């Protein structure tokens, strides 16, 4: 692809972008949020049409107008946003648009089952094929999306942040599959904001900045710092900022939280100024535990104490009134009103601040939105821009501002940096630290181990709905012989093992 | 640059209703040119008076549709509340008390719709289809299928539908005041924000602490209230309560909402668009009548005008 | 100004001037519904007569909605009609609108149904109650005393349903066994299903009175399908109804001559426009058309 | 464990329609106990015959609703196509040709709905509300508001609605065959998959190469076809075409679909659920008639039965 230009309603997002992919390589495509990575790939596969530029496949110019055409040419795309059909089963999703059928379109279920099983086994996924898609966790759905791509005899697979919702264990399986594909001469374009992954699996890397081509490098000939510099044009220093918060009194205490079949007897506490990391495999039940603390998901048993007093929280409304904030894991369906403006999204949790006797003060409303855009450096044309045209990282910042302005005492973060670029991640970490320094108790669910280790004071590990253990992550407070948080220890607990 | 982007959505808002606005103006001008009777002040006022019933119902419908819901029961609710009111007057209740009871019953029946939809977890279309049937059946049972007349000549009751204030019919005043009030509520209050949030992404709204169930119940209650208020106007204009009244009123109200550019999926739309839609329908009804267009052709003409207006307003 | 206008019209001295004025004035016809052949015929009769006389008539169709009829009458008032012919959806509900019309000096003629609480200039009324009574009596004369009979009712709450039901009960109560009385909404397809169900429940039913011919014809189909022998009497004498009576599928139907009613209304309206006097009551004979043979 | 999770959705499917199934059985047994007339073979057959019209329309409606759409025009479409067919017969066309033309016109008008919704990007509710009005207006214009009878005694035409095969009425056969066919299409073919995918997540379906527009147009076309086929049955049973026929048929069809557990949001539902819903409505209509329940109370009883059935079936 060379000289690709693309504008959305006058806003040029790709300027002379280019990328070249060799046979059998894993090629990373990097760039900040909104750099145009997804857009470039969508142009390649015919989701969008380019304004100008050339796309050559095997030396011949092509111009796909529908992803189906690209797929027929052996180029498959695993989208950044999940594109599964929630009411259909896993099998039906896998074969959507390419069902195995006989005459008159009569379906051959047995053949599909067999093929589906093969692919899922290859990915180490044990999900029954006639489970409805909407019953799966986000991570599991992502695995199905990958399986979908493997069903096609692809020459090029584009993966747009496939591991964003994955933990180390699943990522390892994925990488194994990627290496197998590479052996067979299949090329992969790999988009990810997780720096470690690039160096682990990729051969070459192409960097985009503001829609422009910056350069292509061999991974073996570069390092993390210079890559980051290519991406954001400056150095960011340490990826995880230094932490200075003083840990205070216990803010939140969870006792014996139980929801049958999802989580059992979960008990833990968080203190003011503390960041409690929560780790576990996909589907371990972390999200559900957090939702039930927030009063969104009804629980079967357990009590909640805030500052040592038992409180009854059965709706998000009540949770907010006790100073709890909750940044959800799925931006699209839970975090944002996508077609609404930044202003409307930010003000939704802050209606009390911008109104007087329930009447909205337009000025305060605007001010709050401007403040959000400024303080969190949301990249947009203004507070009135609608959220669906923002990049993933910027959407995440909108959600952050939505909650920070409520001045929460307890903040629950579920995958706070999913799909967020390194620069923005650091900004988010800074925000988290600032909050902690102000005495906010933070619970951070994350599937990215380095983030858990880099940001938390303690780490709670969940395995199949049970607490597998809580590990200390502050060497200076460690008691003699105490088990400390480390990659191995967390993985052991997360997979159901016991620490030696 | 900031001001440009700031003003963009507002131009968009106007553009969004441009098709409807143009349709209204074109129809109005065309009828005015063709018919002197149409453009007379008297006729314009009676046109507005006629629009008031559909206006009130359509305002309530707008709120409901903004959350992605629908209220099919409005016509039956209107019939049931007015029949009960008329029976109370017959039984000797003071008209003013009976009128308050009509509104109160409207509130209760509207809330019942909302509760079926939220607590009962029924889909709005189904829930209000059921109550539409049940409310109508109850109307027949209470009235024994007979119209109820002889409601006396209480000045308040007859004033609501037939009086004038500063030579403008009272129903027009009622429509204007309730429009302004509901416009304010939807656009300038925190409740309005909750309405749009609920319609735009209910789950996100809930997770942001919005009690979406409460919001919906309130909207269906308002819809019931406004339908019963429309019923009072009709009760007054007709001087009698009709068990058969209100059949198909939901259709006119929904057509007005759609003409006004409100999305049936919720989250997007404006109540002033609905007002334009109400006026288009009223102008069509009145103008086609005055021009002696056969009722058979009126259906076709109305359908095509609405089609053209919404086609020119469609988005994406 | 309105009042003076009205005085002028009624004063014989100004008759000439009024006559001139009236040539410009039209007649308005507010009809209860044009979804029913009876009223379609009535309106067609009026239109044909108006054409013959060279007067303009504006027809508004209330679609059986009392509120819409009030709007329609207001629209006709806006049109500055000279005479309003009103065929009420409901005799009470229409009275306020008719009062408005009268206060604007418009002459009013009621057709088919009366207007309560207002003195109209001319009443052309057919008596639904006595028509239904007559039809039911004929039905009972065919099936004998204490026979089992059923009634198909019109749309619940409609004026014709109420009046014809009244006439039916006046004739049948105590003199026949009414085994079923169910609504079929004046609709032929609904009547077919309802009659089938009634025949299932009461295989020995001997007679059916249907409140209009459409329903009677639905009953005819149900009876034919069940291969039963049931005396069916309808109402309205529509074209289909009359031919069913002629062929013996129906025993009788009530004729009110809707086309004649429409034409008579126009004739009288024309007279009122000219300032001539008309009879306050023009009774329309209700006759029974029966099968001969 | 695998088998347990494997079988889960199937039990779920049955449970999903359990409320409706129980309602059907309870009603049937109750009426049978109370009334010997009800349980007679003859009555059961005529009940099924009466169900056939709503059955065909409701099957078509199911497909449309599975994509999150709705077809309000079915009743008007039925009236328009049969009136045109009857006029053709009057004009001397051979009945079999006229009958084919009725079906063809159903297909064309149904496709028109689909095109307005896809190409015209109108919301289904609005698009079919408009065509409902326009088709009805055209029916009145063509028929001049009068029924059209005297259609002769063509054996095919009279057989469709009044004939029997193996002592079972032909309309029942038609319903059963079309049910089996549509069941097969929706559950066992690639087209069926496309229908569910379109209703569940239209964007994802498009990206997977499903032509969702084409899918929708086909479904509205099928709905139009089935409505005109229902019209043929009525044309035959009545021996005449009625311009007023079909008013409110969309409501009965939608009620049947809802009773059958199909979500109005699309993507979720089963056509056998619709069949159960159709039978419930037919049993209610027939049983209440046979027991001579006053029509005032029939509305209320029907509403409450439907309410109880859907309440017991509601999910989450
Ligand atoms: N459909 C669209 N309409 C308008 N603007 C769009 C659209 N899609 C993307 N954009 C804009 O194009 C730019 C590039 O977006 P793109 O999604 O390609 O970024 P990205 O590099 O994939 O970012 P991320 O890492 O957050 O996924 C962004 O500024 C975004 O706001
Ligand atoms: N809507 C649902 N219906 C049924 N089961 C569900 C549903 N959502 C989640 N689950 C199941 O509940 C369990 C916990 O899921 P949850 O999303 O809480 O896991 P998690 O630890 O947050 O993982 P992830 O990192 O994927 O978000 C999983 O087994 C998942 O399959
Ligand atoms: Mg992207
Ligand atoms: Mg999670």
Short mmCIF file of C-alpha atoms and ligand atoms in Angstrom, two decimals, chain A residues 134-140 165 281-288 329 415 447, ligand 2:
data_model
loop_
_atom_site.label_atom_id
_atom_site.label_comp_id
_atom_site.label_asym_id
_atom_site.label_seq_id
_atom_site.Cartn_x
_atom_site.Cartn_y
_atom_site.Cartn_z
CA UNK A 134 -23.90 -13.36 24.04
CA UNK A 135 -23.18 -15.75 26.93
CA UNK A 136 -19.44 -15.58 26.34
CA UNK A 137 -17.11 -13.14 27.98
CA UNK A 138 -15.43 -10.49 25.87
CA UNK A 139 -12.20 -12.45 25.82
CA UNK A 140 -13.93 -15.61 24.72
CA UNK A 165 -8.94 -8.45 26.31
CA UNK A 281 -7.80 -15.55 33.24
CA UNK A 282 -10.50 -14.66 30.75
CA UNK A 283 -13.87 -15.54 32.18
CA UNK A 284 -12.58 -15.87 35.73
CA UNK A 285 -15.44 -13.63 36.87
CA UNK A 286 -13.57 -10.44 37.64
CA UNK A 287 -15.98 -8.23 35.76
CA UNK A 288 -18.98 -9.78 37.47
CA UNK A 329 -14.52 -2.85 30.40
CA UNK A 415 -9.42 -2.97 31.92
CA UNK A 447 -5.38 -8.55 31.84
N1 LIG E 2 -24.15 -12.78 29.79
C1 LIG E 2 -23.58 -13.93 30.25
N2 LIG E 2 -24.34 -15.05 30.29
C2 LIG E 2 -23.82 -16.20 30.75
N3 LIG E 2 -22.55 -16.32 31.18
C3 LIG E 2 -21.76 -15.23 31.18
C4 LIG E 2 -22.24 -13.99 30.71
N4 LIG E 2 -21.25 -13.08 30.81
C5 LIG E 2 -20.20 -13.75 31.32
N5 LIG E 2 -20.48 -15.03 31.53
C6 LIG E 2 -19.61 -16.03 32.08
O1 LIG E 2 -19.24 -15.64 33.38
C7 LIG E 2 -17.89 -15.93 33.63
C8 LIG E 2 -17.13 -14.71 34.09
O2 LIG E 2 -17.04 -13.72 33.06
P1 LIG E 2 -16.33 -12.28 33.25
O3 LIG E 2 -16.55 -11.48 32.04
O4 LIG E 2 -16.68 -11.73 34.54
O5 LIG E 2 -14.82 -12.71 33.35
P2 LIG E 2 -13.55 -11.78 33.50
O6 LIG E 2 -12.68 -12.38 34.48
O7 LIG E 2 -13.91 -10.37 33.66
O8 LIG E 2 -12.93 -12.03 32.10
P3 LIG E 2 -12.67 -11.03 30.91
O9 LIG E 2 -11.26 -10.69 31.05
O10 LIG E 2 -12.90 -11.84 29.71
O11 LIG E 2 -13.58 -9.90 31.03
C9 LIG E 2 -17.36 -16.55 32.34
O12 LIG E 2 -17.37 -17.94 32.46
C10 LIG E 2 -18.34 -16.11 31.29
O13 LIG E 2 -18.45 -17.07 30.26
#
